[in-house]
mmCIF file of C-alpha atoms in Angstrom:
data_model
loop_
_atom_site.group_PDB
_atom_site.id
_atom_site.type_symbol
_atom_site.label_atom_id
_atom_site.label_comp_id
_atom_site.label_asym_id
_atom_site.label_seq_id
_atom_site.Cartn_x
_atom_site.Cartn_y
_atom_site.Cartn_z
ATOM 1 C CA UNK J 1408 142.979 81.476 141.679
ATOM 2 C CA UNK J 1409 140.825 83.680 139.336
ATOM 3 C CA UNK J 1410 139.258 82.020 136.319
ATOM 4 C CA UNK J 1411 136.584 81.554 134.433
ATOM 5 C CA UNK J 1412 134.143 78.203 134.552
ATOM 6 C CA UNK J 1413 131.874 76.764 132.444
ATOM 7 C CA UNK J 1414 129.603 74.074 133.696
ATOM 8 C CA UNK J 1415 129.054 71.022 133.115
ATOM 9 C CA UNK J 1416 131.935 70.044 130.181
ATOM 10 C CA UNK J 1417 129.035 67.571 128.417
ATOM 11 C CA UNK J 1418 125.514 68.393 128.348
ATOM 12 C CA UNK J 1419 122.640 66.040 126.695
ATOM 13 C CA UNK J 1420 119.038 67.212 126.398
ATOM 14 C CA UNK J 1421 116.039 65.775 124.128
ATOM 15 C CA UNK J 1422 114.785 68.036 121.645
ATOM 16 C CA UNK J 1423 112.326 71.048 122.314
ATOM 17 C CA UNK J 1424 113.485 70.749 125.932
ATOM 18 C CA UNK J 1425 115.421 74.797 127.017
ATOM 19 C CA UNK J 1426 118.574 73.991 128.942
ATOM 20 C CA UNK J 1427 120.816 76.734 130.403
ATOM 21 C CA UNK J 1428 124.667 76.807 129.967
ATOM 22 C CA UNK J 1429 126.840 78.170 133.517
ATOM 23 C CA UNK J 1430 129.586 80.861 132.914
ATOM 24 C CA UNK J 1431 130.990 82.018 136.078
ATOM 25 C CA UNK J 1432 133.732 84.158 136.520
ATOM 26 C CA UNK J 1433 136.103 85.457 139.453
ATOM 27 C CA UNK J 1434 138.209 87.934 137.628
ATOM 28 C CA UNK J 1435 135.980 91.204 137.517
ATOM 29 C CA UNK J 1436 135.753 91.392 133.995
ATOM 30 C CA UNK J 1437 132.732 93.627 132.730
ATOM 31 C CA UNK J 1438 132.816 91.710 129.375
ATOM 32 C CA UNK J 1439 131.577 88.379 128.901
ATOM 33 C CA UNK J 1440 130.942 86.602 125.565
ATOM 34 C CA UNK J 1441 129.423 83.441 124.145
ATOM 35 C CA UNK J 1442 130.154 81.688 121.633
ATOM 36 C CA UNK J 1443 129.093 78.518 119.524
ATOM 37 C CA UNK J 1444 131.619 76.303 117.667
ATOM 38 C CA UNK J 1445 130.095 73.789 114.879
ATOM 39 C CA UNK J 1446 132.555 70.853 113.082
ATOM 40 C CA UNK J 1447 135.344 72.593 110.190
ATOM 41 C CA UNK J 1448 133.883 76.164 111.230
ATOM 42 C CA UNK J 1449 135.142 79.095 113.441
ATOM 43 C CA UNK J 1450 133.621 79.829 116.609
ATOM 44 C CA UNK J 1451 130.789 82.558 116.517
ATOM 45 C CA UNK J 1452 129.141 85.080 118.114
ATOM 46 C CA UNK J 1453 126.327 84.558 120.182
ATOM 47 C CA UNK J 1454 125.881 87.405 122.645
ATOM 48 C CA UNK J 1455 127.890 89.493 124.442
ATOM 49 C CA UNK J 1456 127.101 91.974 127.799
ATOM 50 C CA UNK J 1457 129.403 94.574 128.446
ATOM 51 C CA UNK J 1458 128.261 95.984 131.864
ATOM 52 C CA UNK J 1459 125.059 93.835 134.689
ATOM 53 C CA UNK J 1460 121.985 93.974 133.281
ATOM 54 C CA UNK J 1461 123.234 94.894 129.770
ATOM 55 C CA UNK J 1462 123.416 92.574 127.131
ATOM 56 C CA UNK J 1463 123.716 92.246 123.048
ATOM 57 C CA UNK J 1464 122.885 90.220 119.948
ATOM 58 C CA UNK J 1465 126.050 88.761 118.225
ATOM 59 C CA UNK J 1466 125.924 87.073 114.757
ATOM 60 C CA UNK J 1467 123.514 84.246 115.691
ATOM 61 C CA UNK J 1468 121.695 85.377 118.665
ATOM 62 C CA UNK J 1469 118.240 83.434 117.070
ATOM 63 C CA UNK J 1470 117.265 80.611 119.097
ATOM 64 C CA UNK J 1471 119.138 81.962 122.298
ATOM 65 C CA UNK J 1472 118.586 83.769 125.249
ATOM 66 C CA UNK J 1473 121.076 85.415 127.832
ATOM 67 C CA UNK J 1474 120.871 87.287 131.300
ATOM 68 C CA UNK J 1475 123.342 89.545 133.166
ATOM 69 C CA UNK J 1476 122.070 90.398 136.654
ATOM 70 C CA UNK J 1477 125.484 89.682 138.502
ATOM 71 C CA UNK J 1478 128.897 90.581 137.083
ATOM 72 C CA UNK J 1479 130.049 87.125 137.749
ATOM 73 C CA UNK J 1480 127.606 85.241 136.061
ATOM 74 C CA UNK J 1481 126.488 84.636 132.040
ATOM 75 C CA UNK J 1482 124.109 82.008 131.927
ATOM 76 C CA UNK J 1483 123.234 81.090 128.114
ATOM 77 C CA UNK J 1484 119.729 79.689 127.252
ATOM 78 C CA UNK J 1485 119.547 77.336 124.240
ATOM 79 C CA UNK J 1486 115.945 76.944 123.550
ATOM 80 C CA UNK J 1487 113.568 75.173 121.248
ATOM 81 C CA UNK J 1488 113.469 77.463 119.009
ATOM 82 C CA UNK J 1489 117.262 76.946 117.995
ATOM 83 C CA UNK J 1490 116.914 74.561 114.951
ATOM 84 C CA UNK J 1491 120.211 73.042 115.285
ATOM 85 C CA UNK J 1492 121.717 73.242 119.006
ATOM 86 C CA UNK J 1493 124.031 70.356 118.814
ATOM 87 C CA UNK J 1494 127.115 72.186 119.113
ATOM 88 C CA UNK J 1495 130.138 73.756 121.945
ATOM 89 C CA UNK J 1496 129.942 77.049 123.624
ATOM 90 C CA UNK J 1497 132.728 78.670 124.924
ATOM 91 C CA UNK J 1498 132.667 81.714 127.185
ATOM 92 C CA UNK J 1499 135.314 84.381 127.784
ATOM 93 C CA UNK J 1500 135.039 87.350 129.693
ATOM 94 C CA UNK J 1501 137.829 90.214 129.151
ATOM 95 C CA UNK J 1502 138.006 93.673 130.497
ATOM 96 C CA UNK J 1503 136.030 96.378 128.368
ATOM 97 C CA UNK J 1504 138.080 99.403 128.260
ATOM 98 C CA UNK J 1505 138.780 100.069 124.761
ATOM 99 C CA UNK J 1506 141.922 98.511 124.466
ATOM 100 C CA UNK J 1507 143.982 99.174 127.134
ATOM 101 C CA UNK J 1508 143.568 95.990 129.232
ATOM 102 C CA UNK J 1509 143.291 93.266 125.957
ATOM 103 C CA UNK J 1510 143.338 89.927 128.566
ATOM 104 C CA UNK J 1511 140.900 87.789 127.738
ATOM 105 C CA UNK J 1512 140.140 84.340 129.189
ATOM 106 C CA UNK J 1513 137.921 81.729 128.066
ATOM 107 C CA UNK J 1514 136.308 78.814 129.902
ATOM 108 C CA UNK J 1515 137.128 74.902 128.993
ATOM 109 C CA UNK J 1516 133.692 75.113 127.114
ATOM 110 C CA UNK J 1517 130.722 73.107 127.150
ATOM 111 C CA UNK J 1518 129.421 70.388 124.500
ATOM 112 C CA UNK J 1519 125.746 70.082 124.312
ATOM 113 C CA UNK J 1520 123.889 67.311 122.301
ATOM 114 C CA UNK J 1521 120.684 67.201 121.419
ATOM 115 C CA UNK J 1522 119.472 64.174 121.101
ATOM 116 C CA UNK C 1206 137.417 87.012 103.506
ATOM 117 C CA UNK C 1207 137.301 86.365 107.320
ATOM 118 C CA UNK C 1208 139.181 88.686 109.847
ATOM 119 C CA UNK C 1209 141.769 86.478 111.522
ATOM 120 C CA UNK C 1210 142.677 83.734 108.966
ATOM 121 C CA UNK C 1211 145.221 80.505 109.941
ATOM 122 C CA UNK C 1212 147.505 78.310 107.854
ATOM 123 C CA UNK C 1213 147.768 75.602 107.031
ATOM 124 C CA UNK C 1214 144.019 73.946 108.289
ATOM 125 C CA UNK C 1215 145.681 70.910 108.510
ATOM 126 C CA UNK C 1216 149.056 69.637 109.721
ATOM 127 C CA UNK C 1217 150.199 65.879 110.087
ATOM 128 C CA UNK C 1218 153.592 65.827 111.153
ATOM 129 C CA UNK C 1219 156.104 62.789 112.618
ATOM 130 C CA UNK C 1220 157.221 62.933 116.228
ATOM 131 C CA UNK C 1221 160.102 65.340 116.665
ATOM 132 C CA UNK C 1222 159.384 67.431 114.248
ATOM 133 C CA UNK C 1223 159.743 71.516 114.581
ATOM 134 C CA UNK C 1224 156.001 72.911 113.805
ATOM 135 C CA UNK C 1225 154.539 76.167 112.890
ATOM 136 C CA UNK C 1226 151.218 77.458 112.658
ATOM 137 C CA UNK C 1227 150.386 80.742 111.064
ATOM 138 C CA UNK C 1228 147.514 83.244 111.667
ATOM 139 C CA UNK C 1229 146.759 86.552 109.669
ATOM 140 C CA UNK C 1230 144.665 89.069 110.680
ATOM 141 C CA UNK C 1231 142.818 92.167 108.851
ATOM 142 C CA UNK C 1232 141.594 94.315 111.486
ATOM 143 C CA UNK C 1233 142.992 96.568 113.999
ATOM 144 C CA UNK C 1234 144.215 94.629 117.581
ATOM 145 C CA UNK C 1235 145.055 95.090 120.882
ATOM 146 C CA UNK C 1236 146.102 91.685 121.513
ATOM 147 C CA UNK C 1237 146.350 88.293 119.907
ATOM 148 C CA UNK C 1238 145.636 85.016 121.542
ATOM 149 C CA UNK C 1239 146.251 81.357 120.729
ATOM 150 C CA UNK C 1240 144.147 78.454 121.989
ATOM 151 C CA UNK C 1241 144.379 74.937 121.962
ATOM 152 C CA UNK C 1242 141.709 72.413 121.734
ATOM 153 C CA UNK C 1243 141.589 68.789 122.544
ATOM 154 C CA UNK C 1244 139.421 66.019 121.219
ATOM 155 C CA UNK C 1245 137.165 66.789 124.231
ATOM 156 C CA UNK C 1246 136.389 69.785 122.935
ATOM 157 C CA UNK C 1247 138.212 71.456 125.984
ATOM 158 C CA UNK C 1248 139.878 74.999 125.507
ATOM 159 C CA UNK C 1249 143.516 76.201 126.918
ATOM 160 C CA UNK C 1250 144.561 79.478 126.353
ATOM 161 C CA UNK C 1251 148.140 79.111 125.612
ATOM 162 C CA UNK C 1252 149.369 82.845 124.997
ATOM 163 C CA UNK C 1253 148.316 86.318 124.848
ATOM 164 C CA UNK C 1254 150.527 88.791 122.421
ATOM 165 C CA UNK C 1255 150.843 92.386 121.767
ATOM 166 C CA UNK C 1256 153.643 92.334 120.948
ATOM 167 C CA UNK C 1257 157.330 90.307 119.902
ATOM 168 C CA UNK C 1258 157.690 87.178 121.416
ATOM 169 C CA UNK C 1259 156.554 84.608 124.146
ATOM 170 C CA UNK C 1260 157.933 81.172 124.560
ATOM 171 C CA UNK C 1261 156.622 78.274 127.458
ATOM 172 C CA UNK C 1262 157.961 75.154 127.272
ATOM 173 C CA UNK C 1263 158.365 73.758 123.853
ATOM 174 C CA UNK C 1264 155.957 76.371 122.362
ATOM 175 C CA UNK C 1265 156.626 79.784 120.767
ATOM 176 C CA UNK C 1266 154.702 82.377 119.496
ATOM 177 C CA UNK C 1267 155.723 85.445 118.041
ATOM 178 C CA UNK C 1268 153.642 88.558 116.618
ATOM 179 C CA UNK C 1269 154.332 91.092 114.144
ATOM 180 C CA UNK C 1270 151.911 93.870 114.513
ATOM 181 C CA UNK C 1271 153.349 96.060 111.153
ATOM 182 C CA UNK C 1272 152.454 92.910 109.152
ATOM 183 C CA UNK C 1273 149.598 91.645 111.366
ATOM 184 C CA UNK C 1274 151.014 88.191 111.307
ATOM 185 C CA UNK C 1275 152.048 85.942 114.143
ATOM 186 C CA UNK C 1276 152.947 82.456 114.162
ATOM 187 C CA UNK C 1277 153.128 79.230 116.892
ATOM 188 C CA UNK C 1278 155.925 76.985 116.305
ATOM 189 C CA UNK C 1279 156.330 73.921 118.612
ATOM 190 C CA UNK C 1280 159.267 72.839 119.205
ATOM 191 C CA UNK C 1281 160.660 68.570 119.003
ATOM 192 C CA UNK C 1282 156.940 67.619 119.026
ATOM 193 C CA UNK C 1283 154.867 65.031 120.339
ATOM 194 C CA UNK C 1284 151.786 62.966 120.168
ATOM 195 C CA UNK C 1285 150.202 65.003 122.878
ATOM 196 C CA UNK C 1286 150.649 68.314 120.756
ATOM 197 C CA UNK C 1287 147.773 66.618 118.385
ATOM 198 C CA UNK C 1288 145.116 68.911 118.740
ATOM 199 C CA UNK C 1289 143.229 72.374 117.078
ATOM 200 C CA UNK C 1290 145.250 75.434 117.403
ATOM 201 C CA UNK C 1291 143.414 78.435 117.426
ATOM 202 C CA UNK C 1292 144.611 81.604 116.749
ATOM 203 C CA UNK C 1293 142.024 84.395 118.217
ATOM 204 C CA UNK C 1294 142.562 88.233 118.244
ATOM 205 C CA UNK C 1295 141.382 91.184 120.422
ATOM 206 C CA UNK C 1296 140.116 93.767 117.784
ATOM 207 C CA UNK C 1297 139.343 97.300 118.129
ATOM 208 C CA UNK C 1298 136.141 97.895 117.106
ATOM 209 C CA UNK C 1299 134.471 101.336 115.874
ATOM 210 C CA UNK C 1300 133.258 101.872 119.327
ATOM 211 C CA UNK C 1301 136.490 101.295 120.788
ATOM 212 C CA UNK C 1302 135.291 98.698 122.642
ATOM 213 C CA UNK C 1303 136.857 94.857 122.234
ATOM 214 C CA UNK C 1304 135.801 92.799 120.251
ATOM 215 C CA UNK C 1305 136.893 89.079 120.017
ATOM 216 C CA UNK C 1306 137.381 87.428 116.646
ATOM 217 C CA UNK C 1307 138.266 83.567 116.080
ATOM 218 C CA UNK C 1308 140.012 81.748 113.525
ATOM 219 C CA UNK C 1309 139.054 78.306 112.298
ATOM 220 C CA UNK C 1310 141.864 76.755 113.568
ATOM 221 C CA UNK C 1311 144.862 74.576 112.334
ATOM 222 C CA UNK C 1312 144.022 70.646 113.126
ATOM 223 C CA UNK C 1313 147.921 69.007 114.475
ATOM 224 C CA UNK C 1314 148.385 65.532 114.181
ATOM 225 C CA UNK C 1315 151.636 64.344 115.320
ATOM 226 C CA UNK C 1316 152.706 60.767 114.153
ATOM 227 C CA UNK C 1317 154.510 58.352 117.033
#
């Protein structure tokens, strides 16, 4: 079955340590998309990559760090510079042709605590 | 004012009850999706609209793209329904390219 995962579902790490967030996906989308989701508030933007080895900024890219080099795979980087990483991240992935094919799926998401 | 905005932000209801769940929306959209997320933090996508109306099991959600409105009514519902609802849309951006824009979600609490 196509899907998207994330991996793992809870994720703890001491503070200033980097730790990378898994986003695979089986459904040959071009887009994938993460995003961060903090208590009583909307999930975000954190970067998005249309095409491999194309990525951008979304609304709070600071702290982060993303790579594309397979279409299957978005790995997010939370590093120490990101002052408050305690948070989830979903992922989705979608198609990226202007409309025509709207799917988009999203993984189970991933909590990560800082502690 | 945000782009996709849901009502009510939180719902307590008693078991049995028929529920709905609204979401508005400001922008241009090729599709709109609702989620639902448990305790765990976990994320299901439950629908995907363009258009009218989809129904599975005990849920329904319908879309009206003149008014850019849709809603997600649950039918005789249950403990288990307690959970965030998300309502999440596909937009159009300048570029024509998608662009996904979230809600805050509706909180369900459904009382045994």
């Amino acid at each position: 079955d196509g899907g998207i995962t994330q991996s793992p579902k809870y994720l703890f790490r001491k503070e200033g340590q980097n730790v990378t967030l898994s986003c695979e996906q089986n459904l040959n989308h071009d887009a994938m998309y993460w995003y961060r989701q903090d208590p009583g508030q909307g999930l975000r933007l954190i970067y998005y990559s249309q095409i491999v080895n194309d990525f951008q900024k979304g609304d709070i890219a600071e702290g982060y760090s993303v790579s594309r080099e397979k279409k299957e795979s978005f790995p997010l980087t939370v590093t120490s510079a990101q002052k408050n990483p305690t948070a989830f991240y979903l992922c989705a992935s979608s198609f990226w042709t202007g409309g025509a094919k709207p799917e988009a799926f999203f993984g189970q998401g991933t909590r990560l605590t800082v502690v | 004012k945000n782009e996709v905005e849901q009502s009510p932000q939180n719902l307590t209801a008693q078991e049995g009850e028929f529920i709905t769940i609204n979401c508005s929306y400001s922008v241009g959209i090729s599709a709109l999706h609702w989620l639902q997320q448990h305790p765990g933090g976990g994320i299901v996508s439950l629908f995907m609209l363009s258009s009218g109306k989809k129904k599975h099991g005990r849920l329904i959600a319908t879309i009206n793209i003149q008014e850019k409105h849709s809603s997600l009514h649950i039918t005789a519902s249950h403990p288990r329904d307690s959970a965030v609802y998300i309502c999440a849309v596909t937009a159009i951006s300048n570029f024509g390219n998608e662009k996904l824009t979230f809600g805050t979600g509706t909180r369900l609490t459904i009382i045994p």
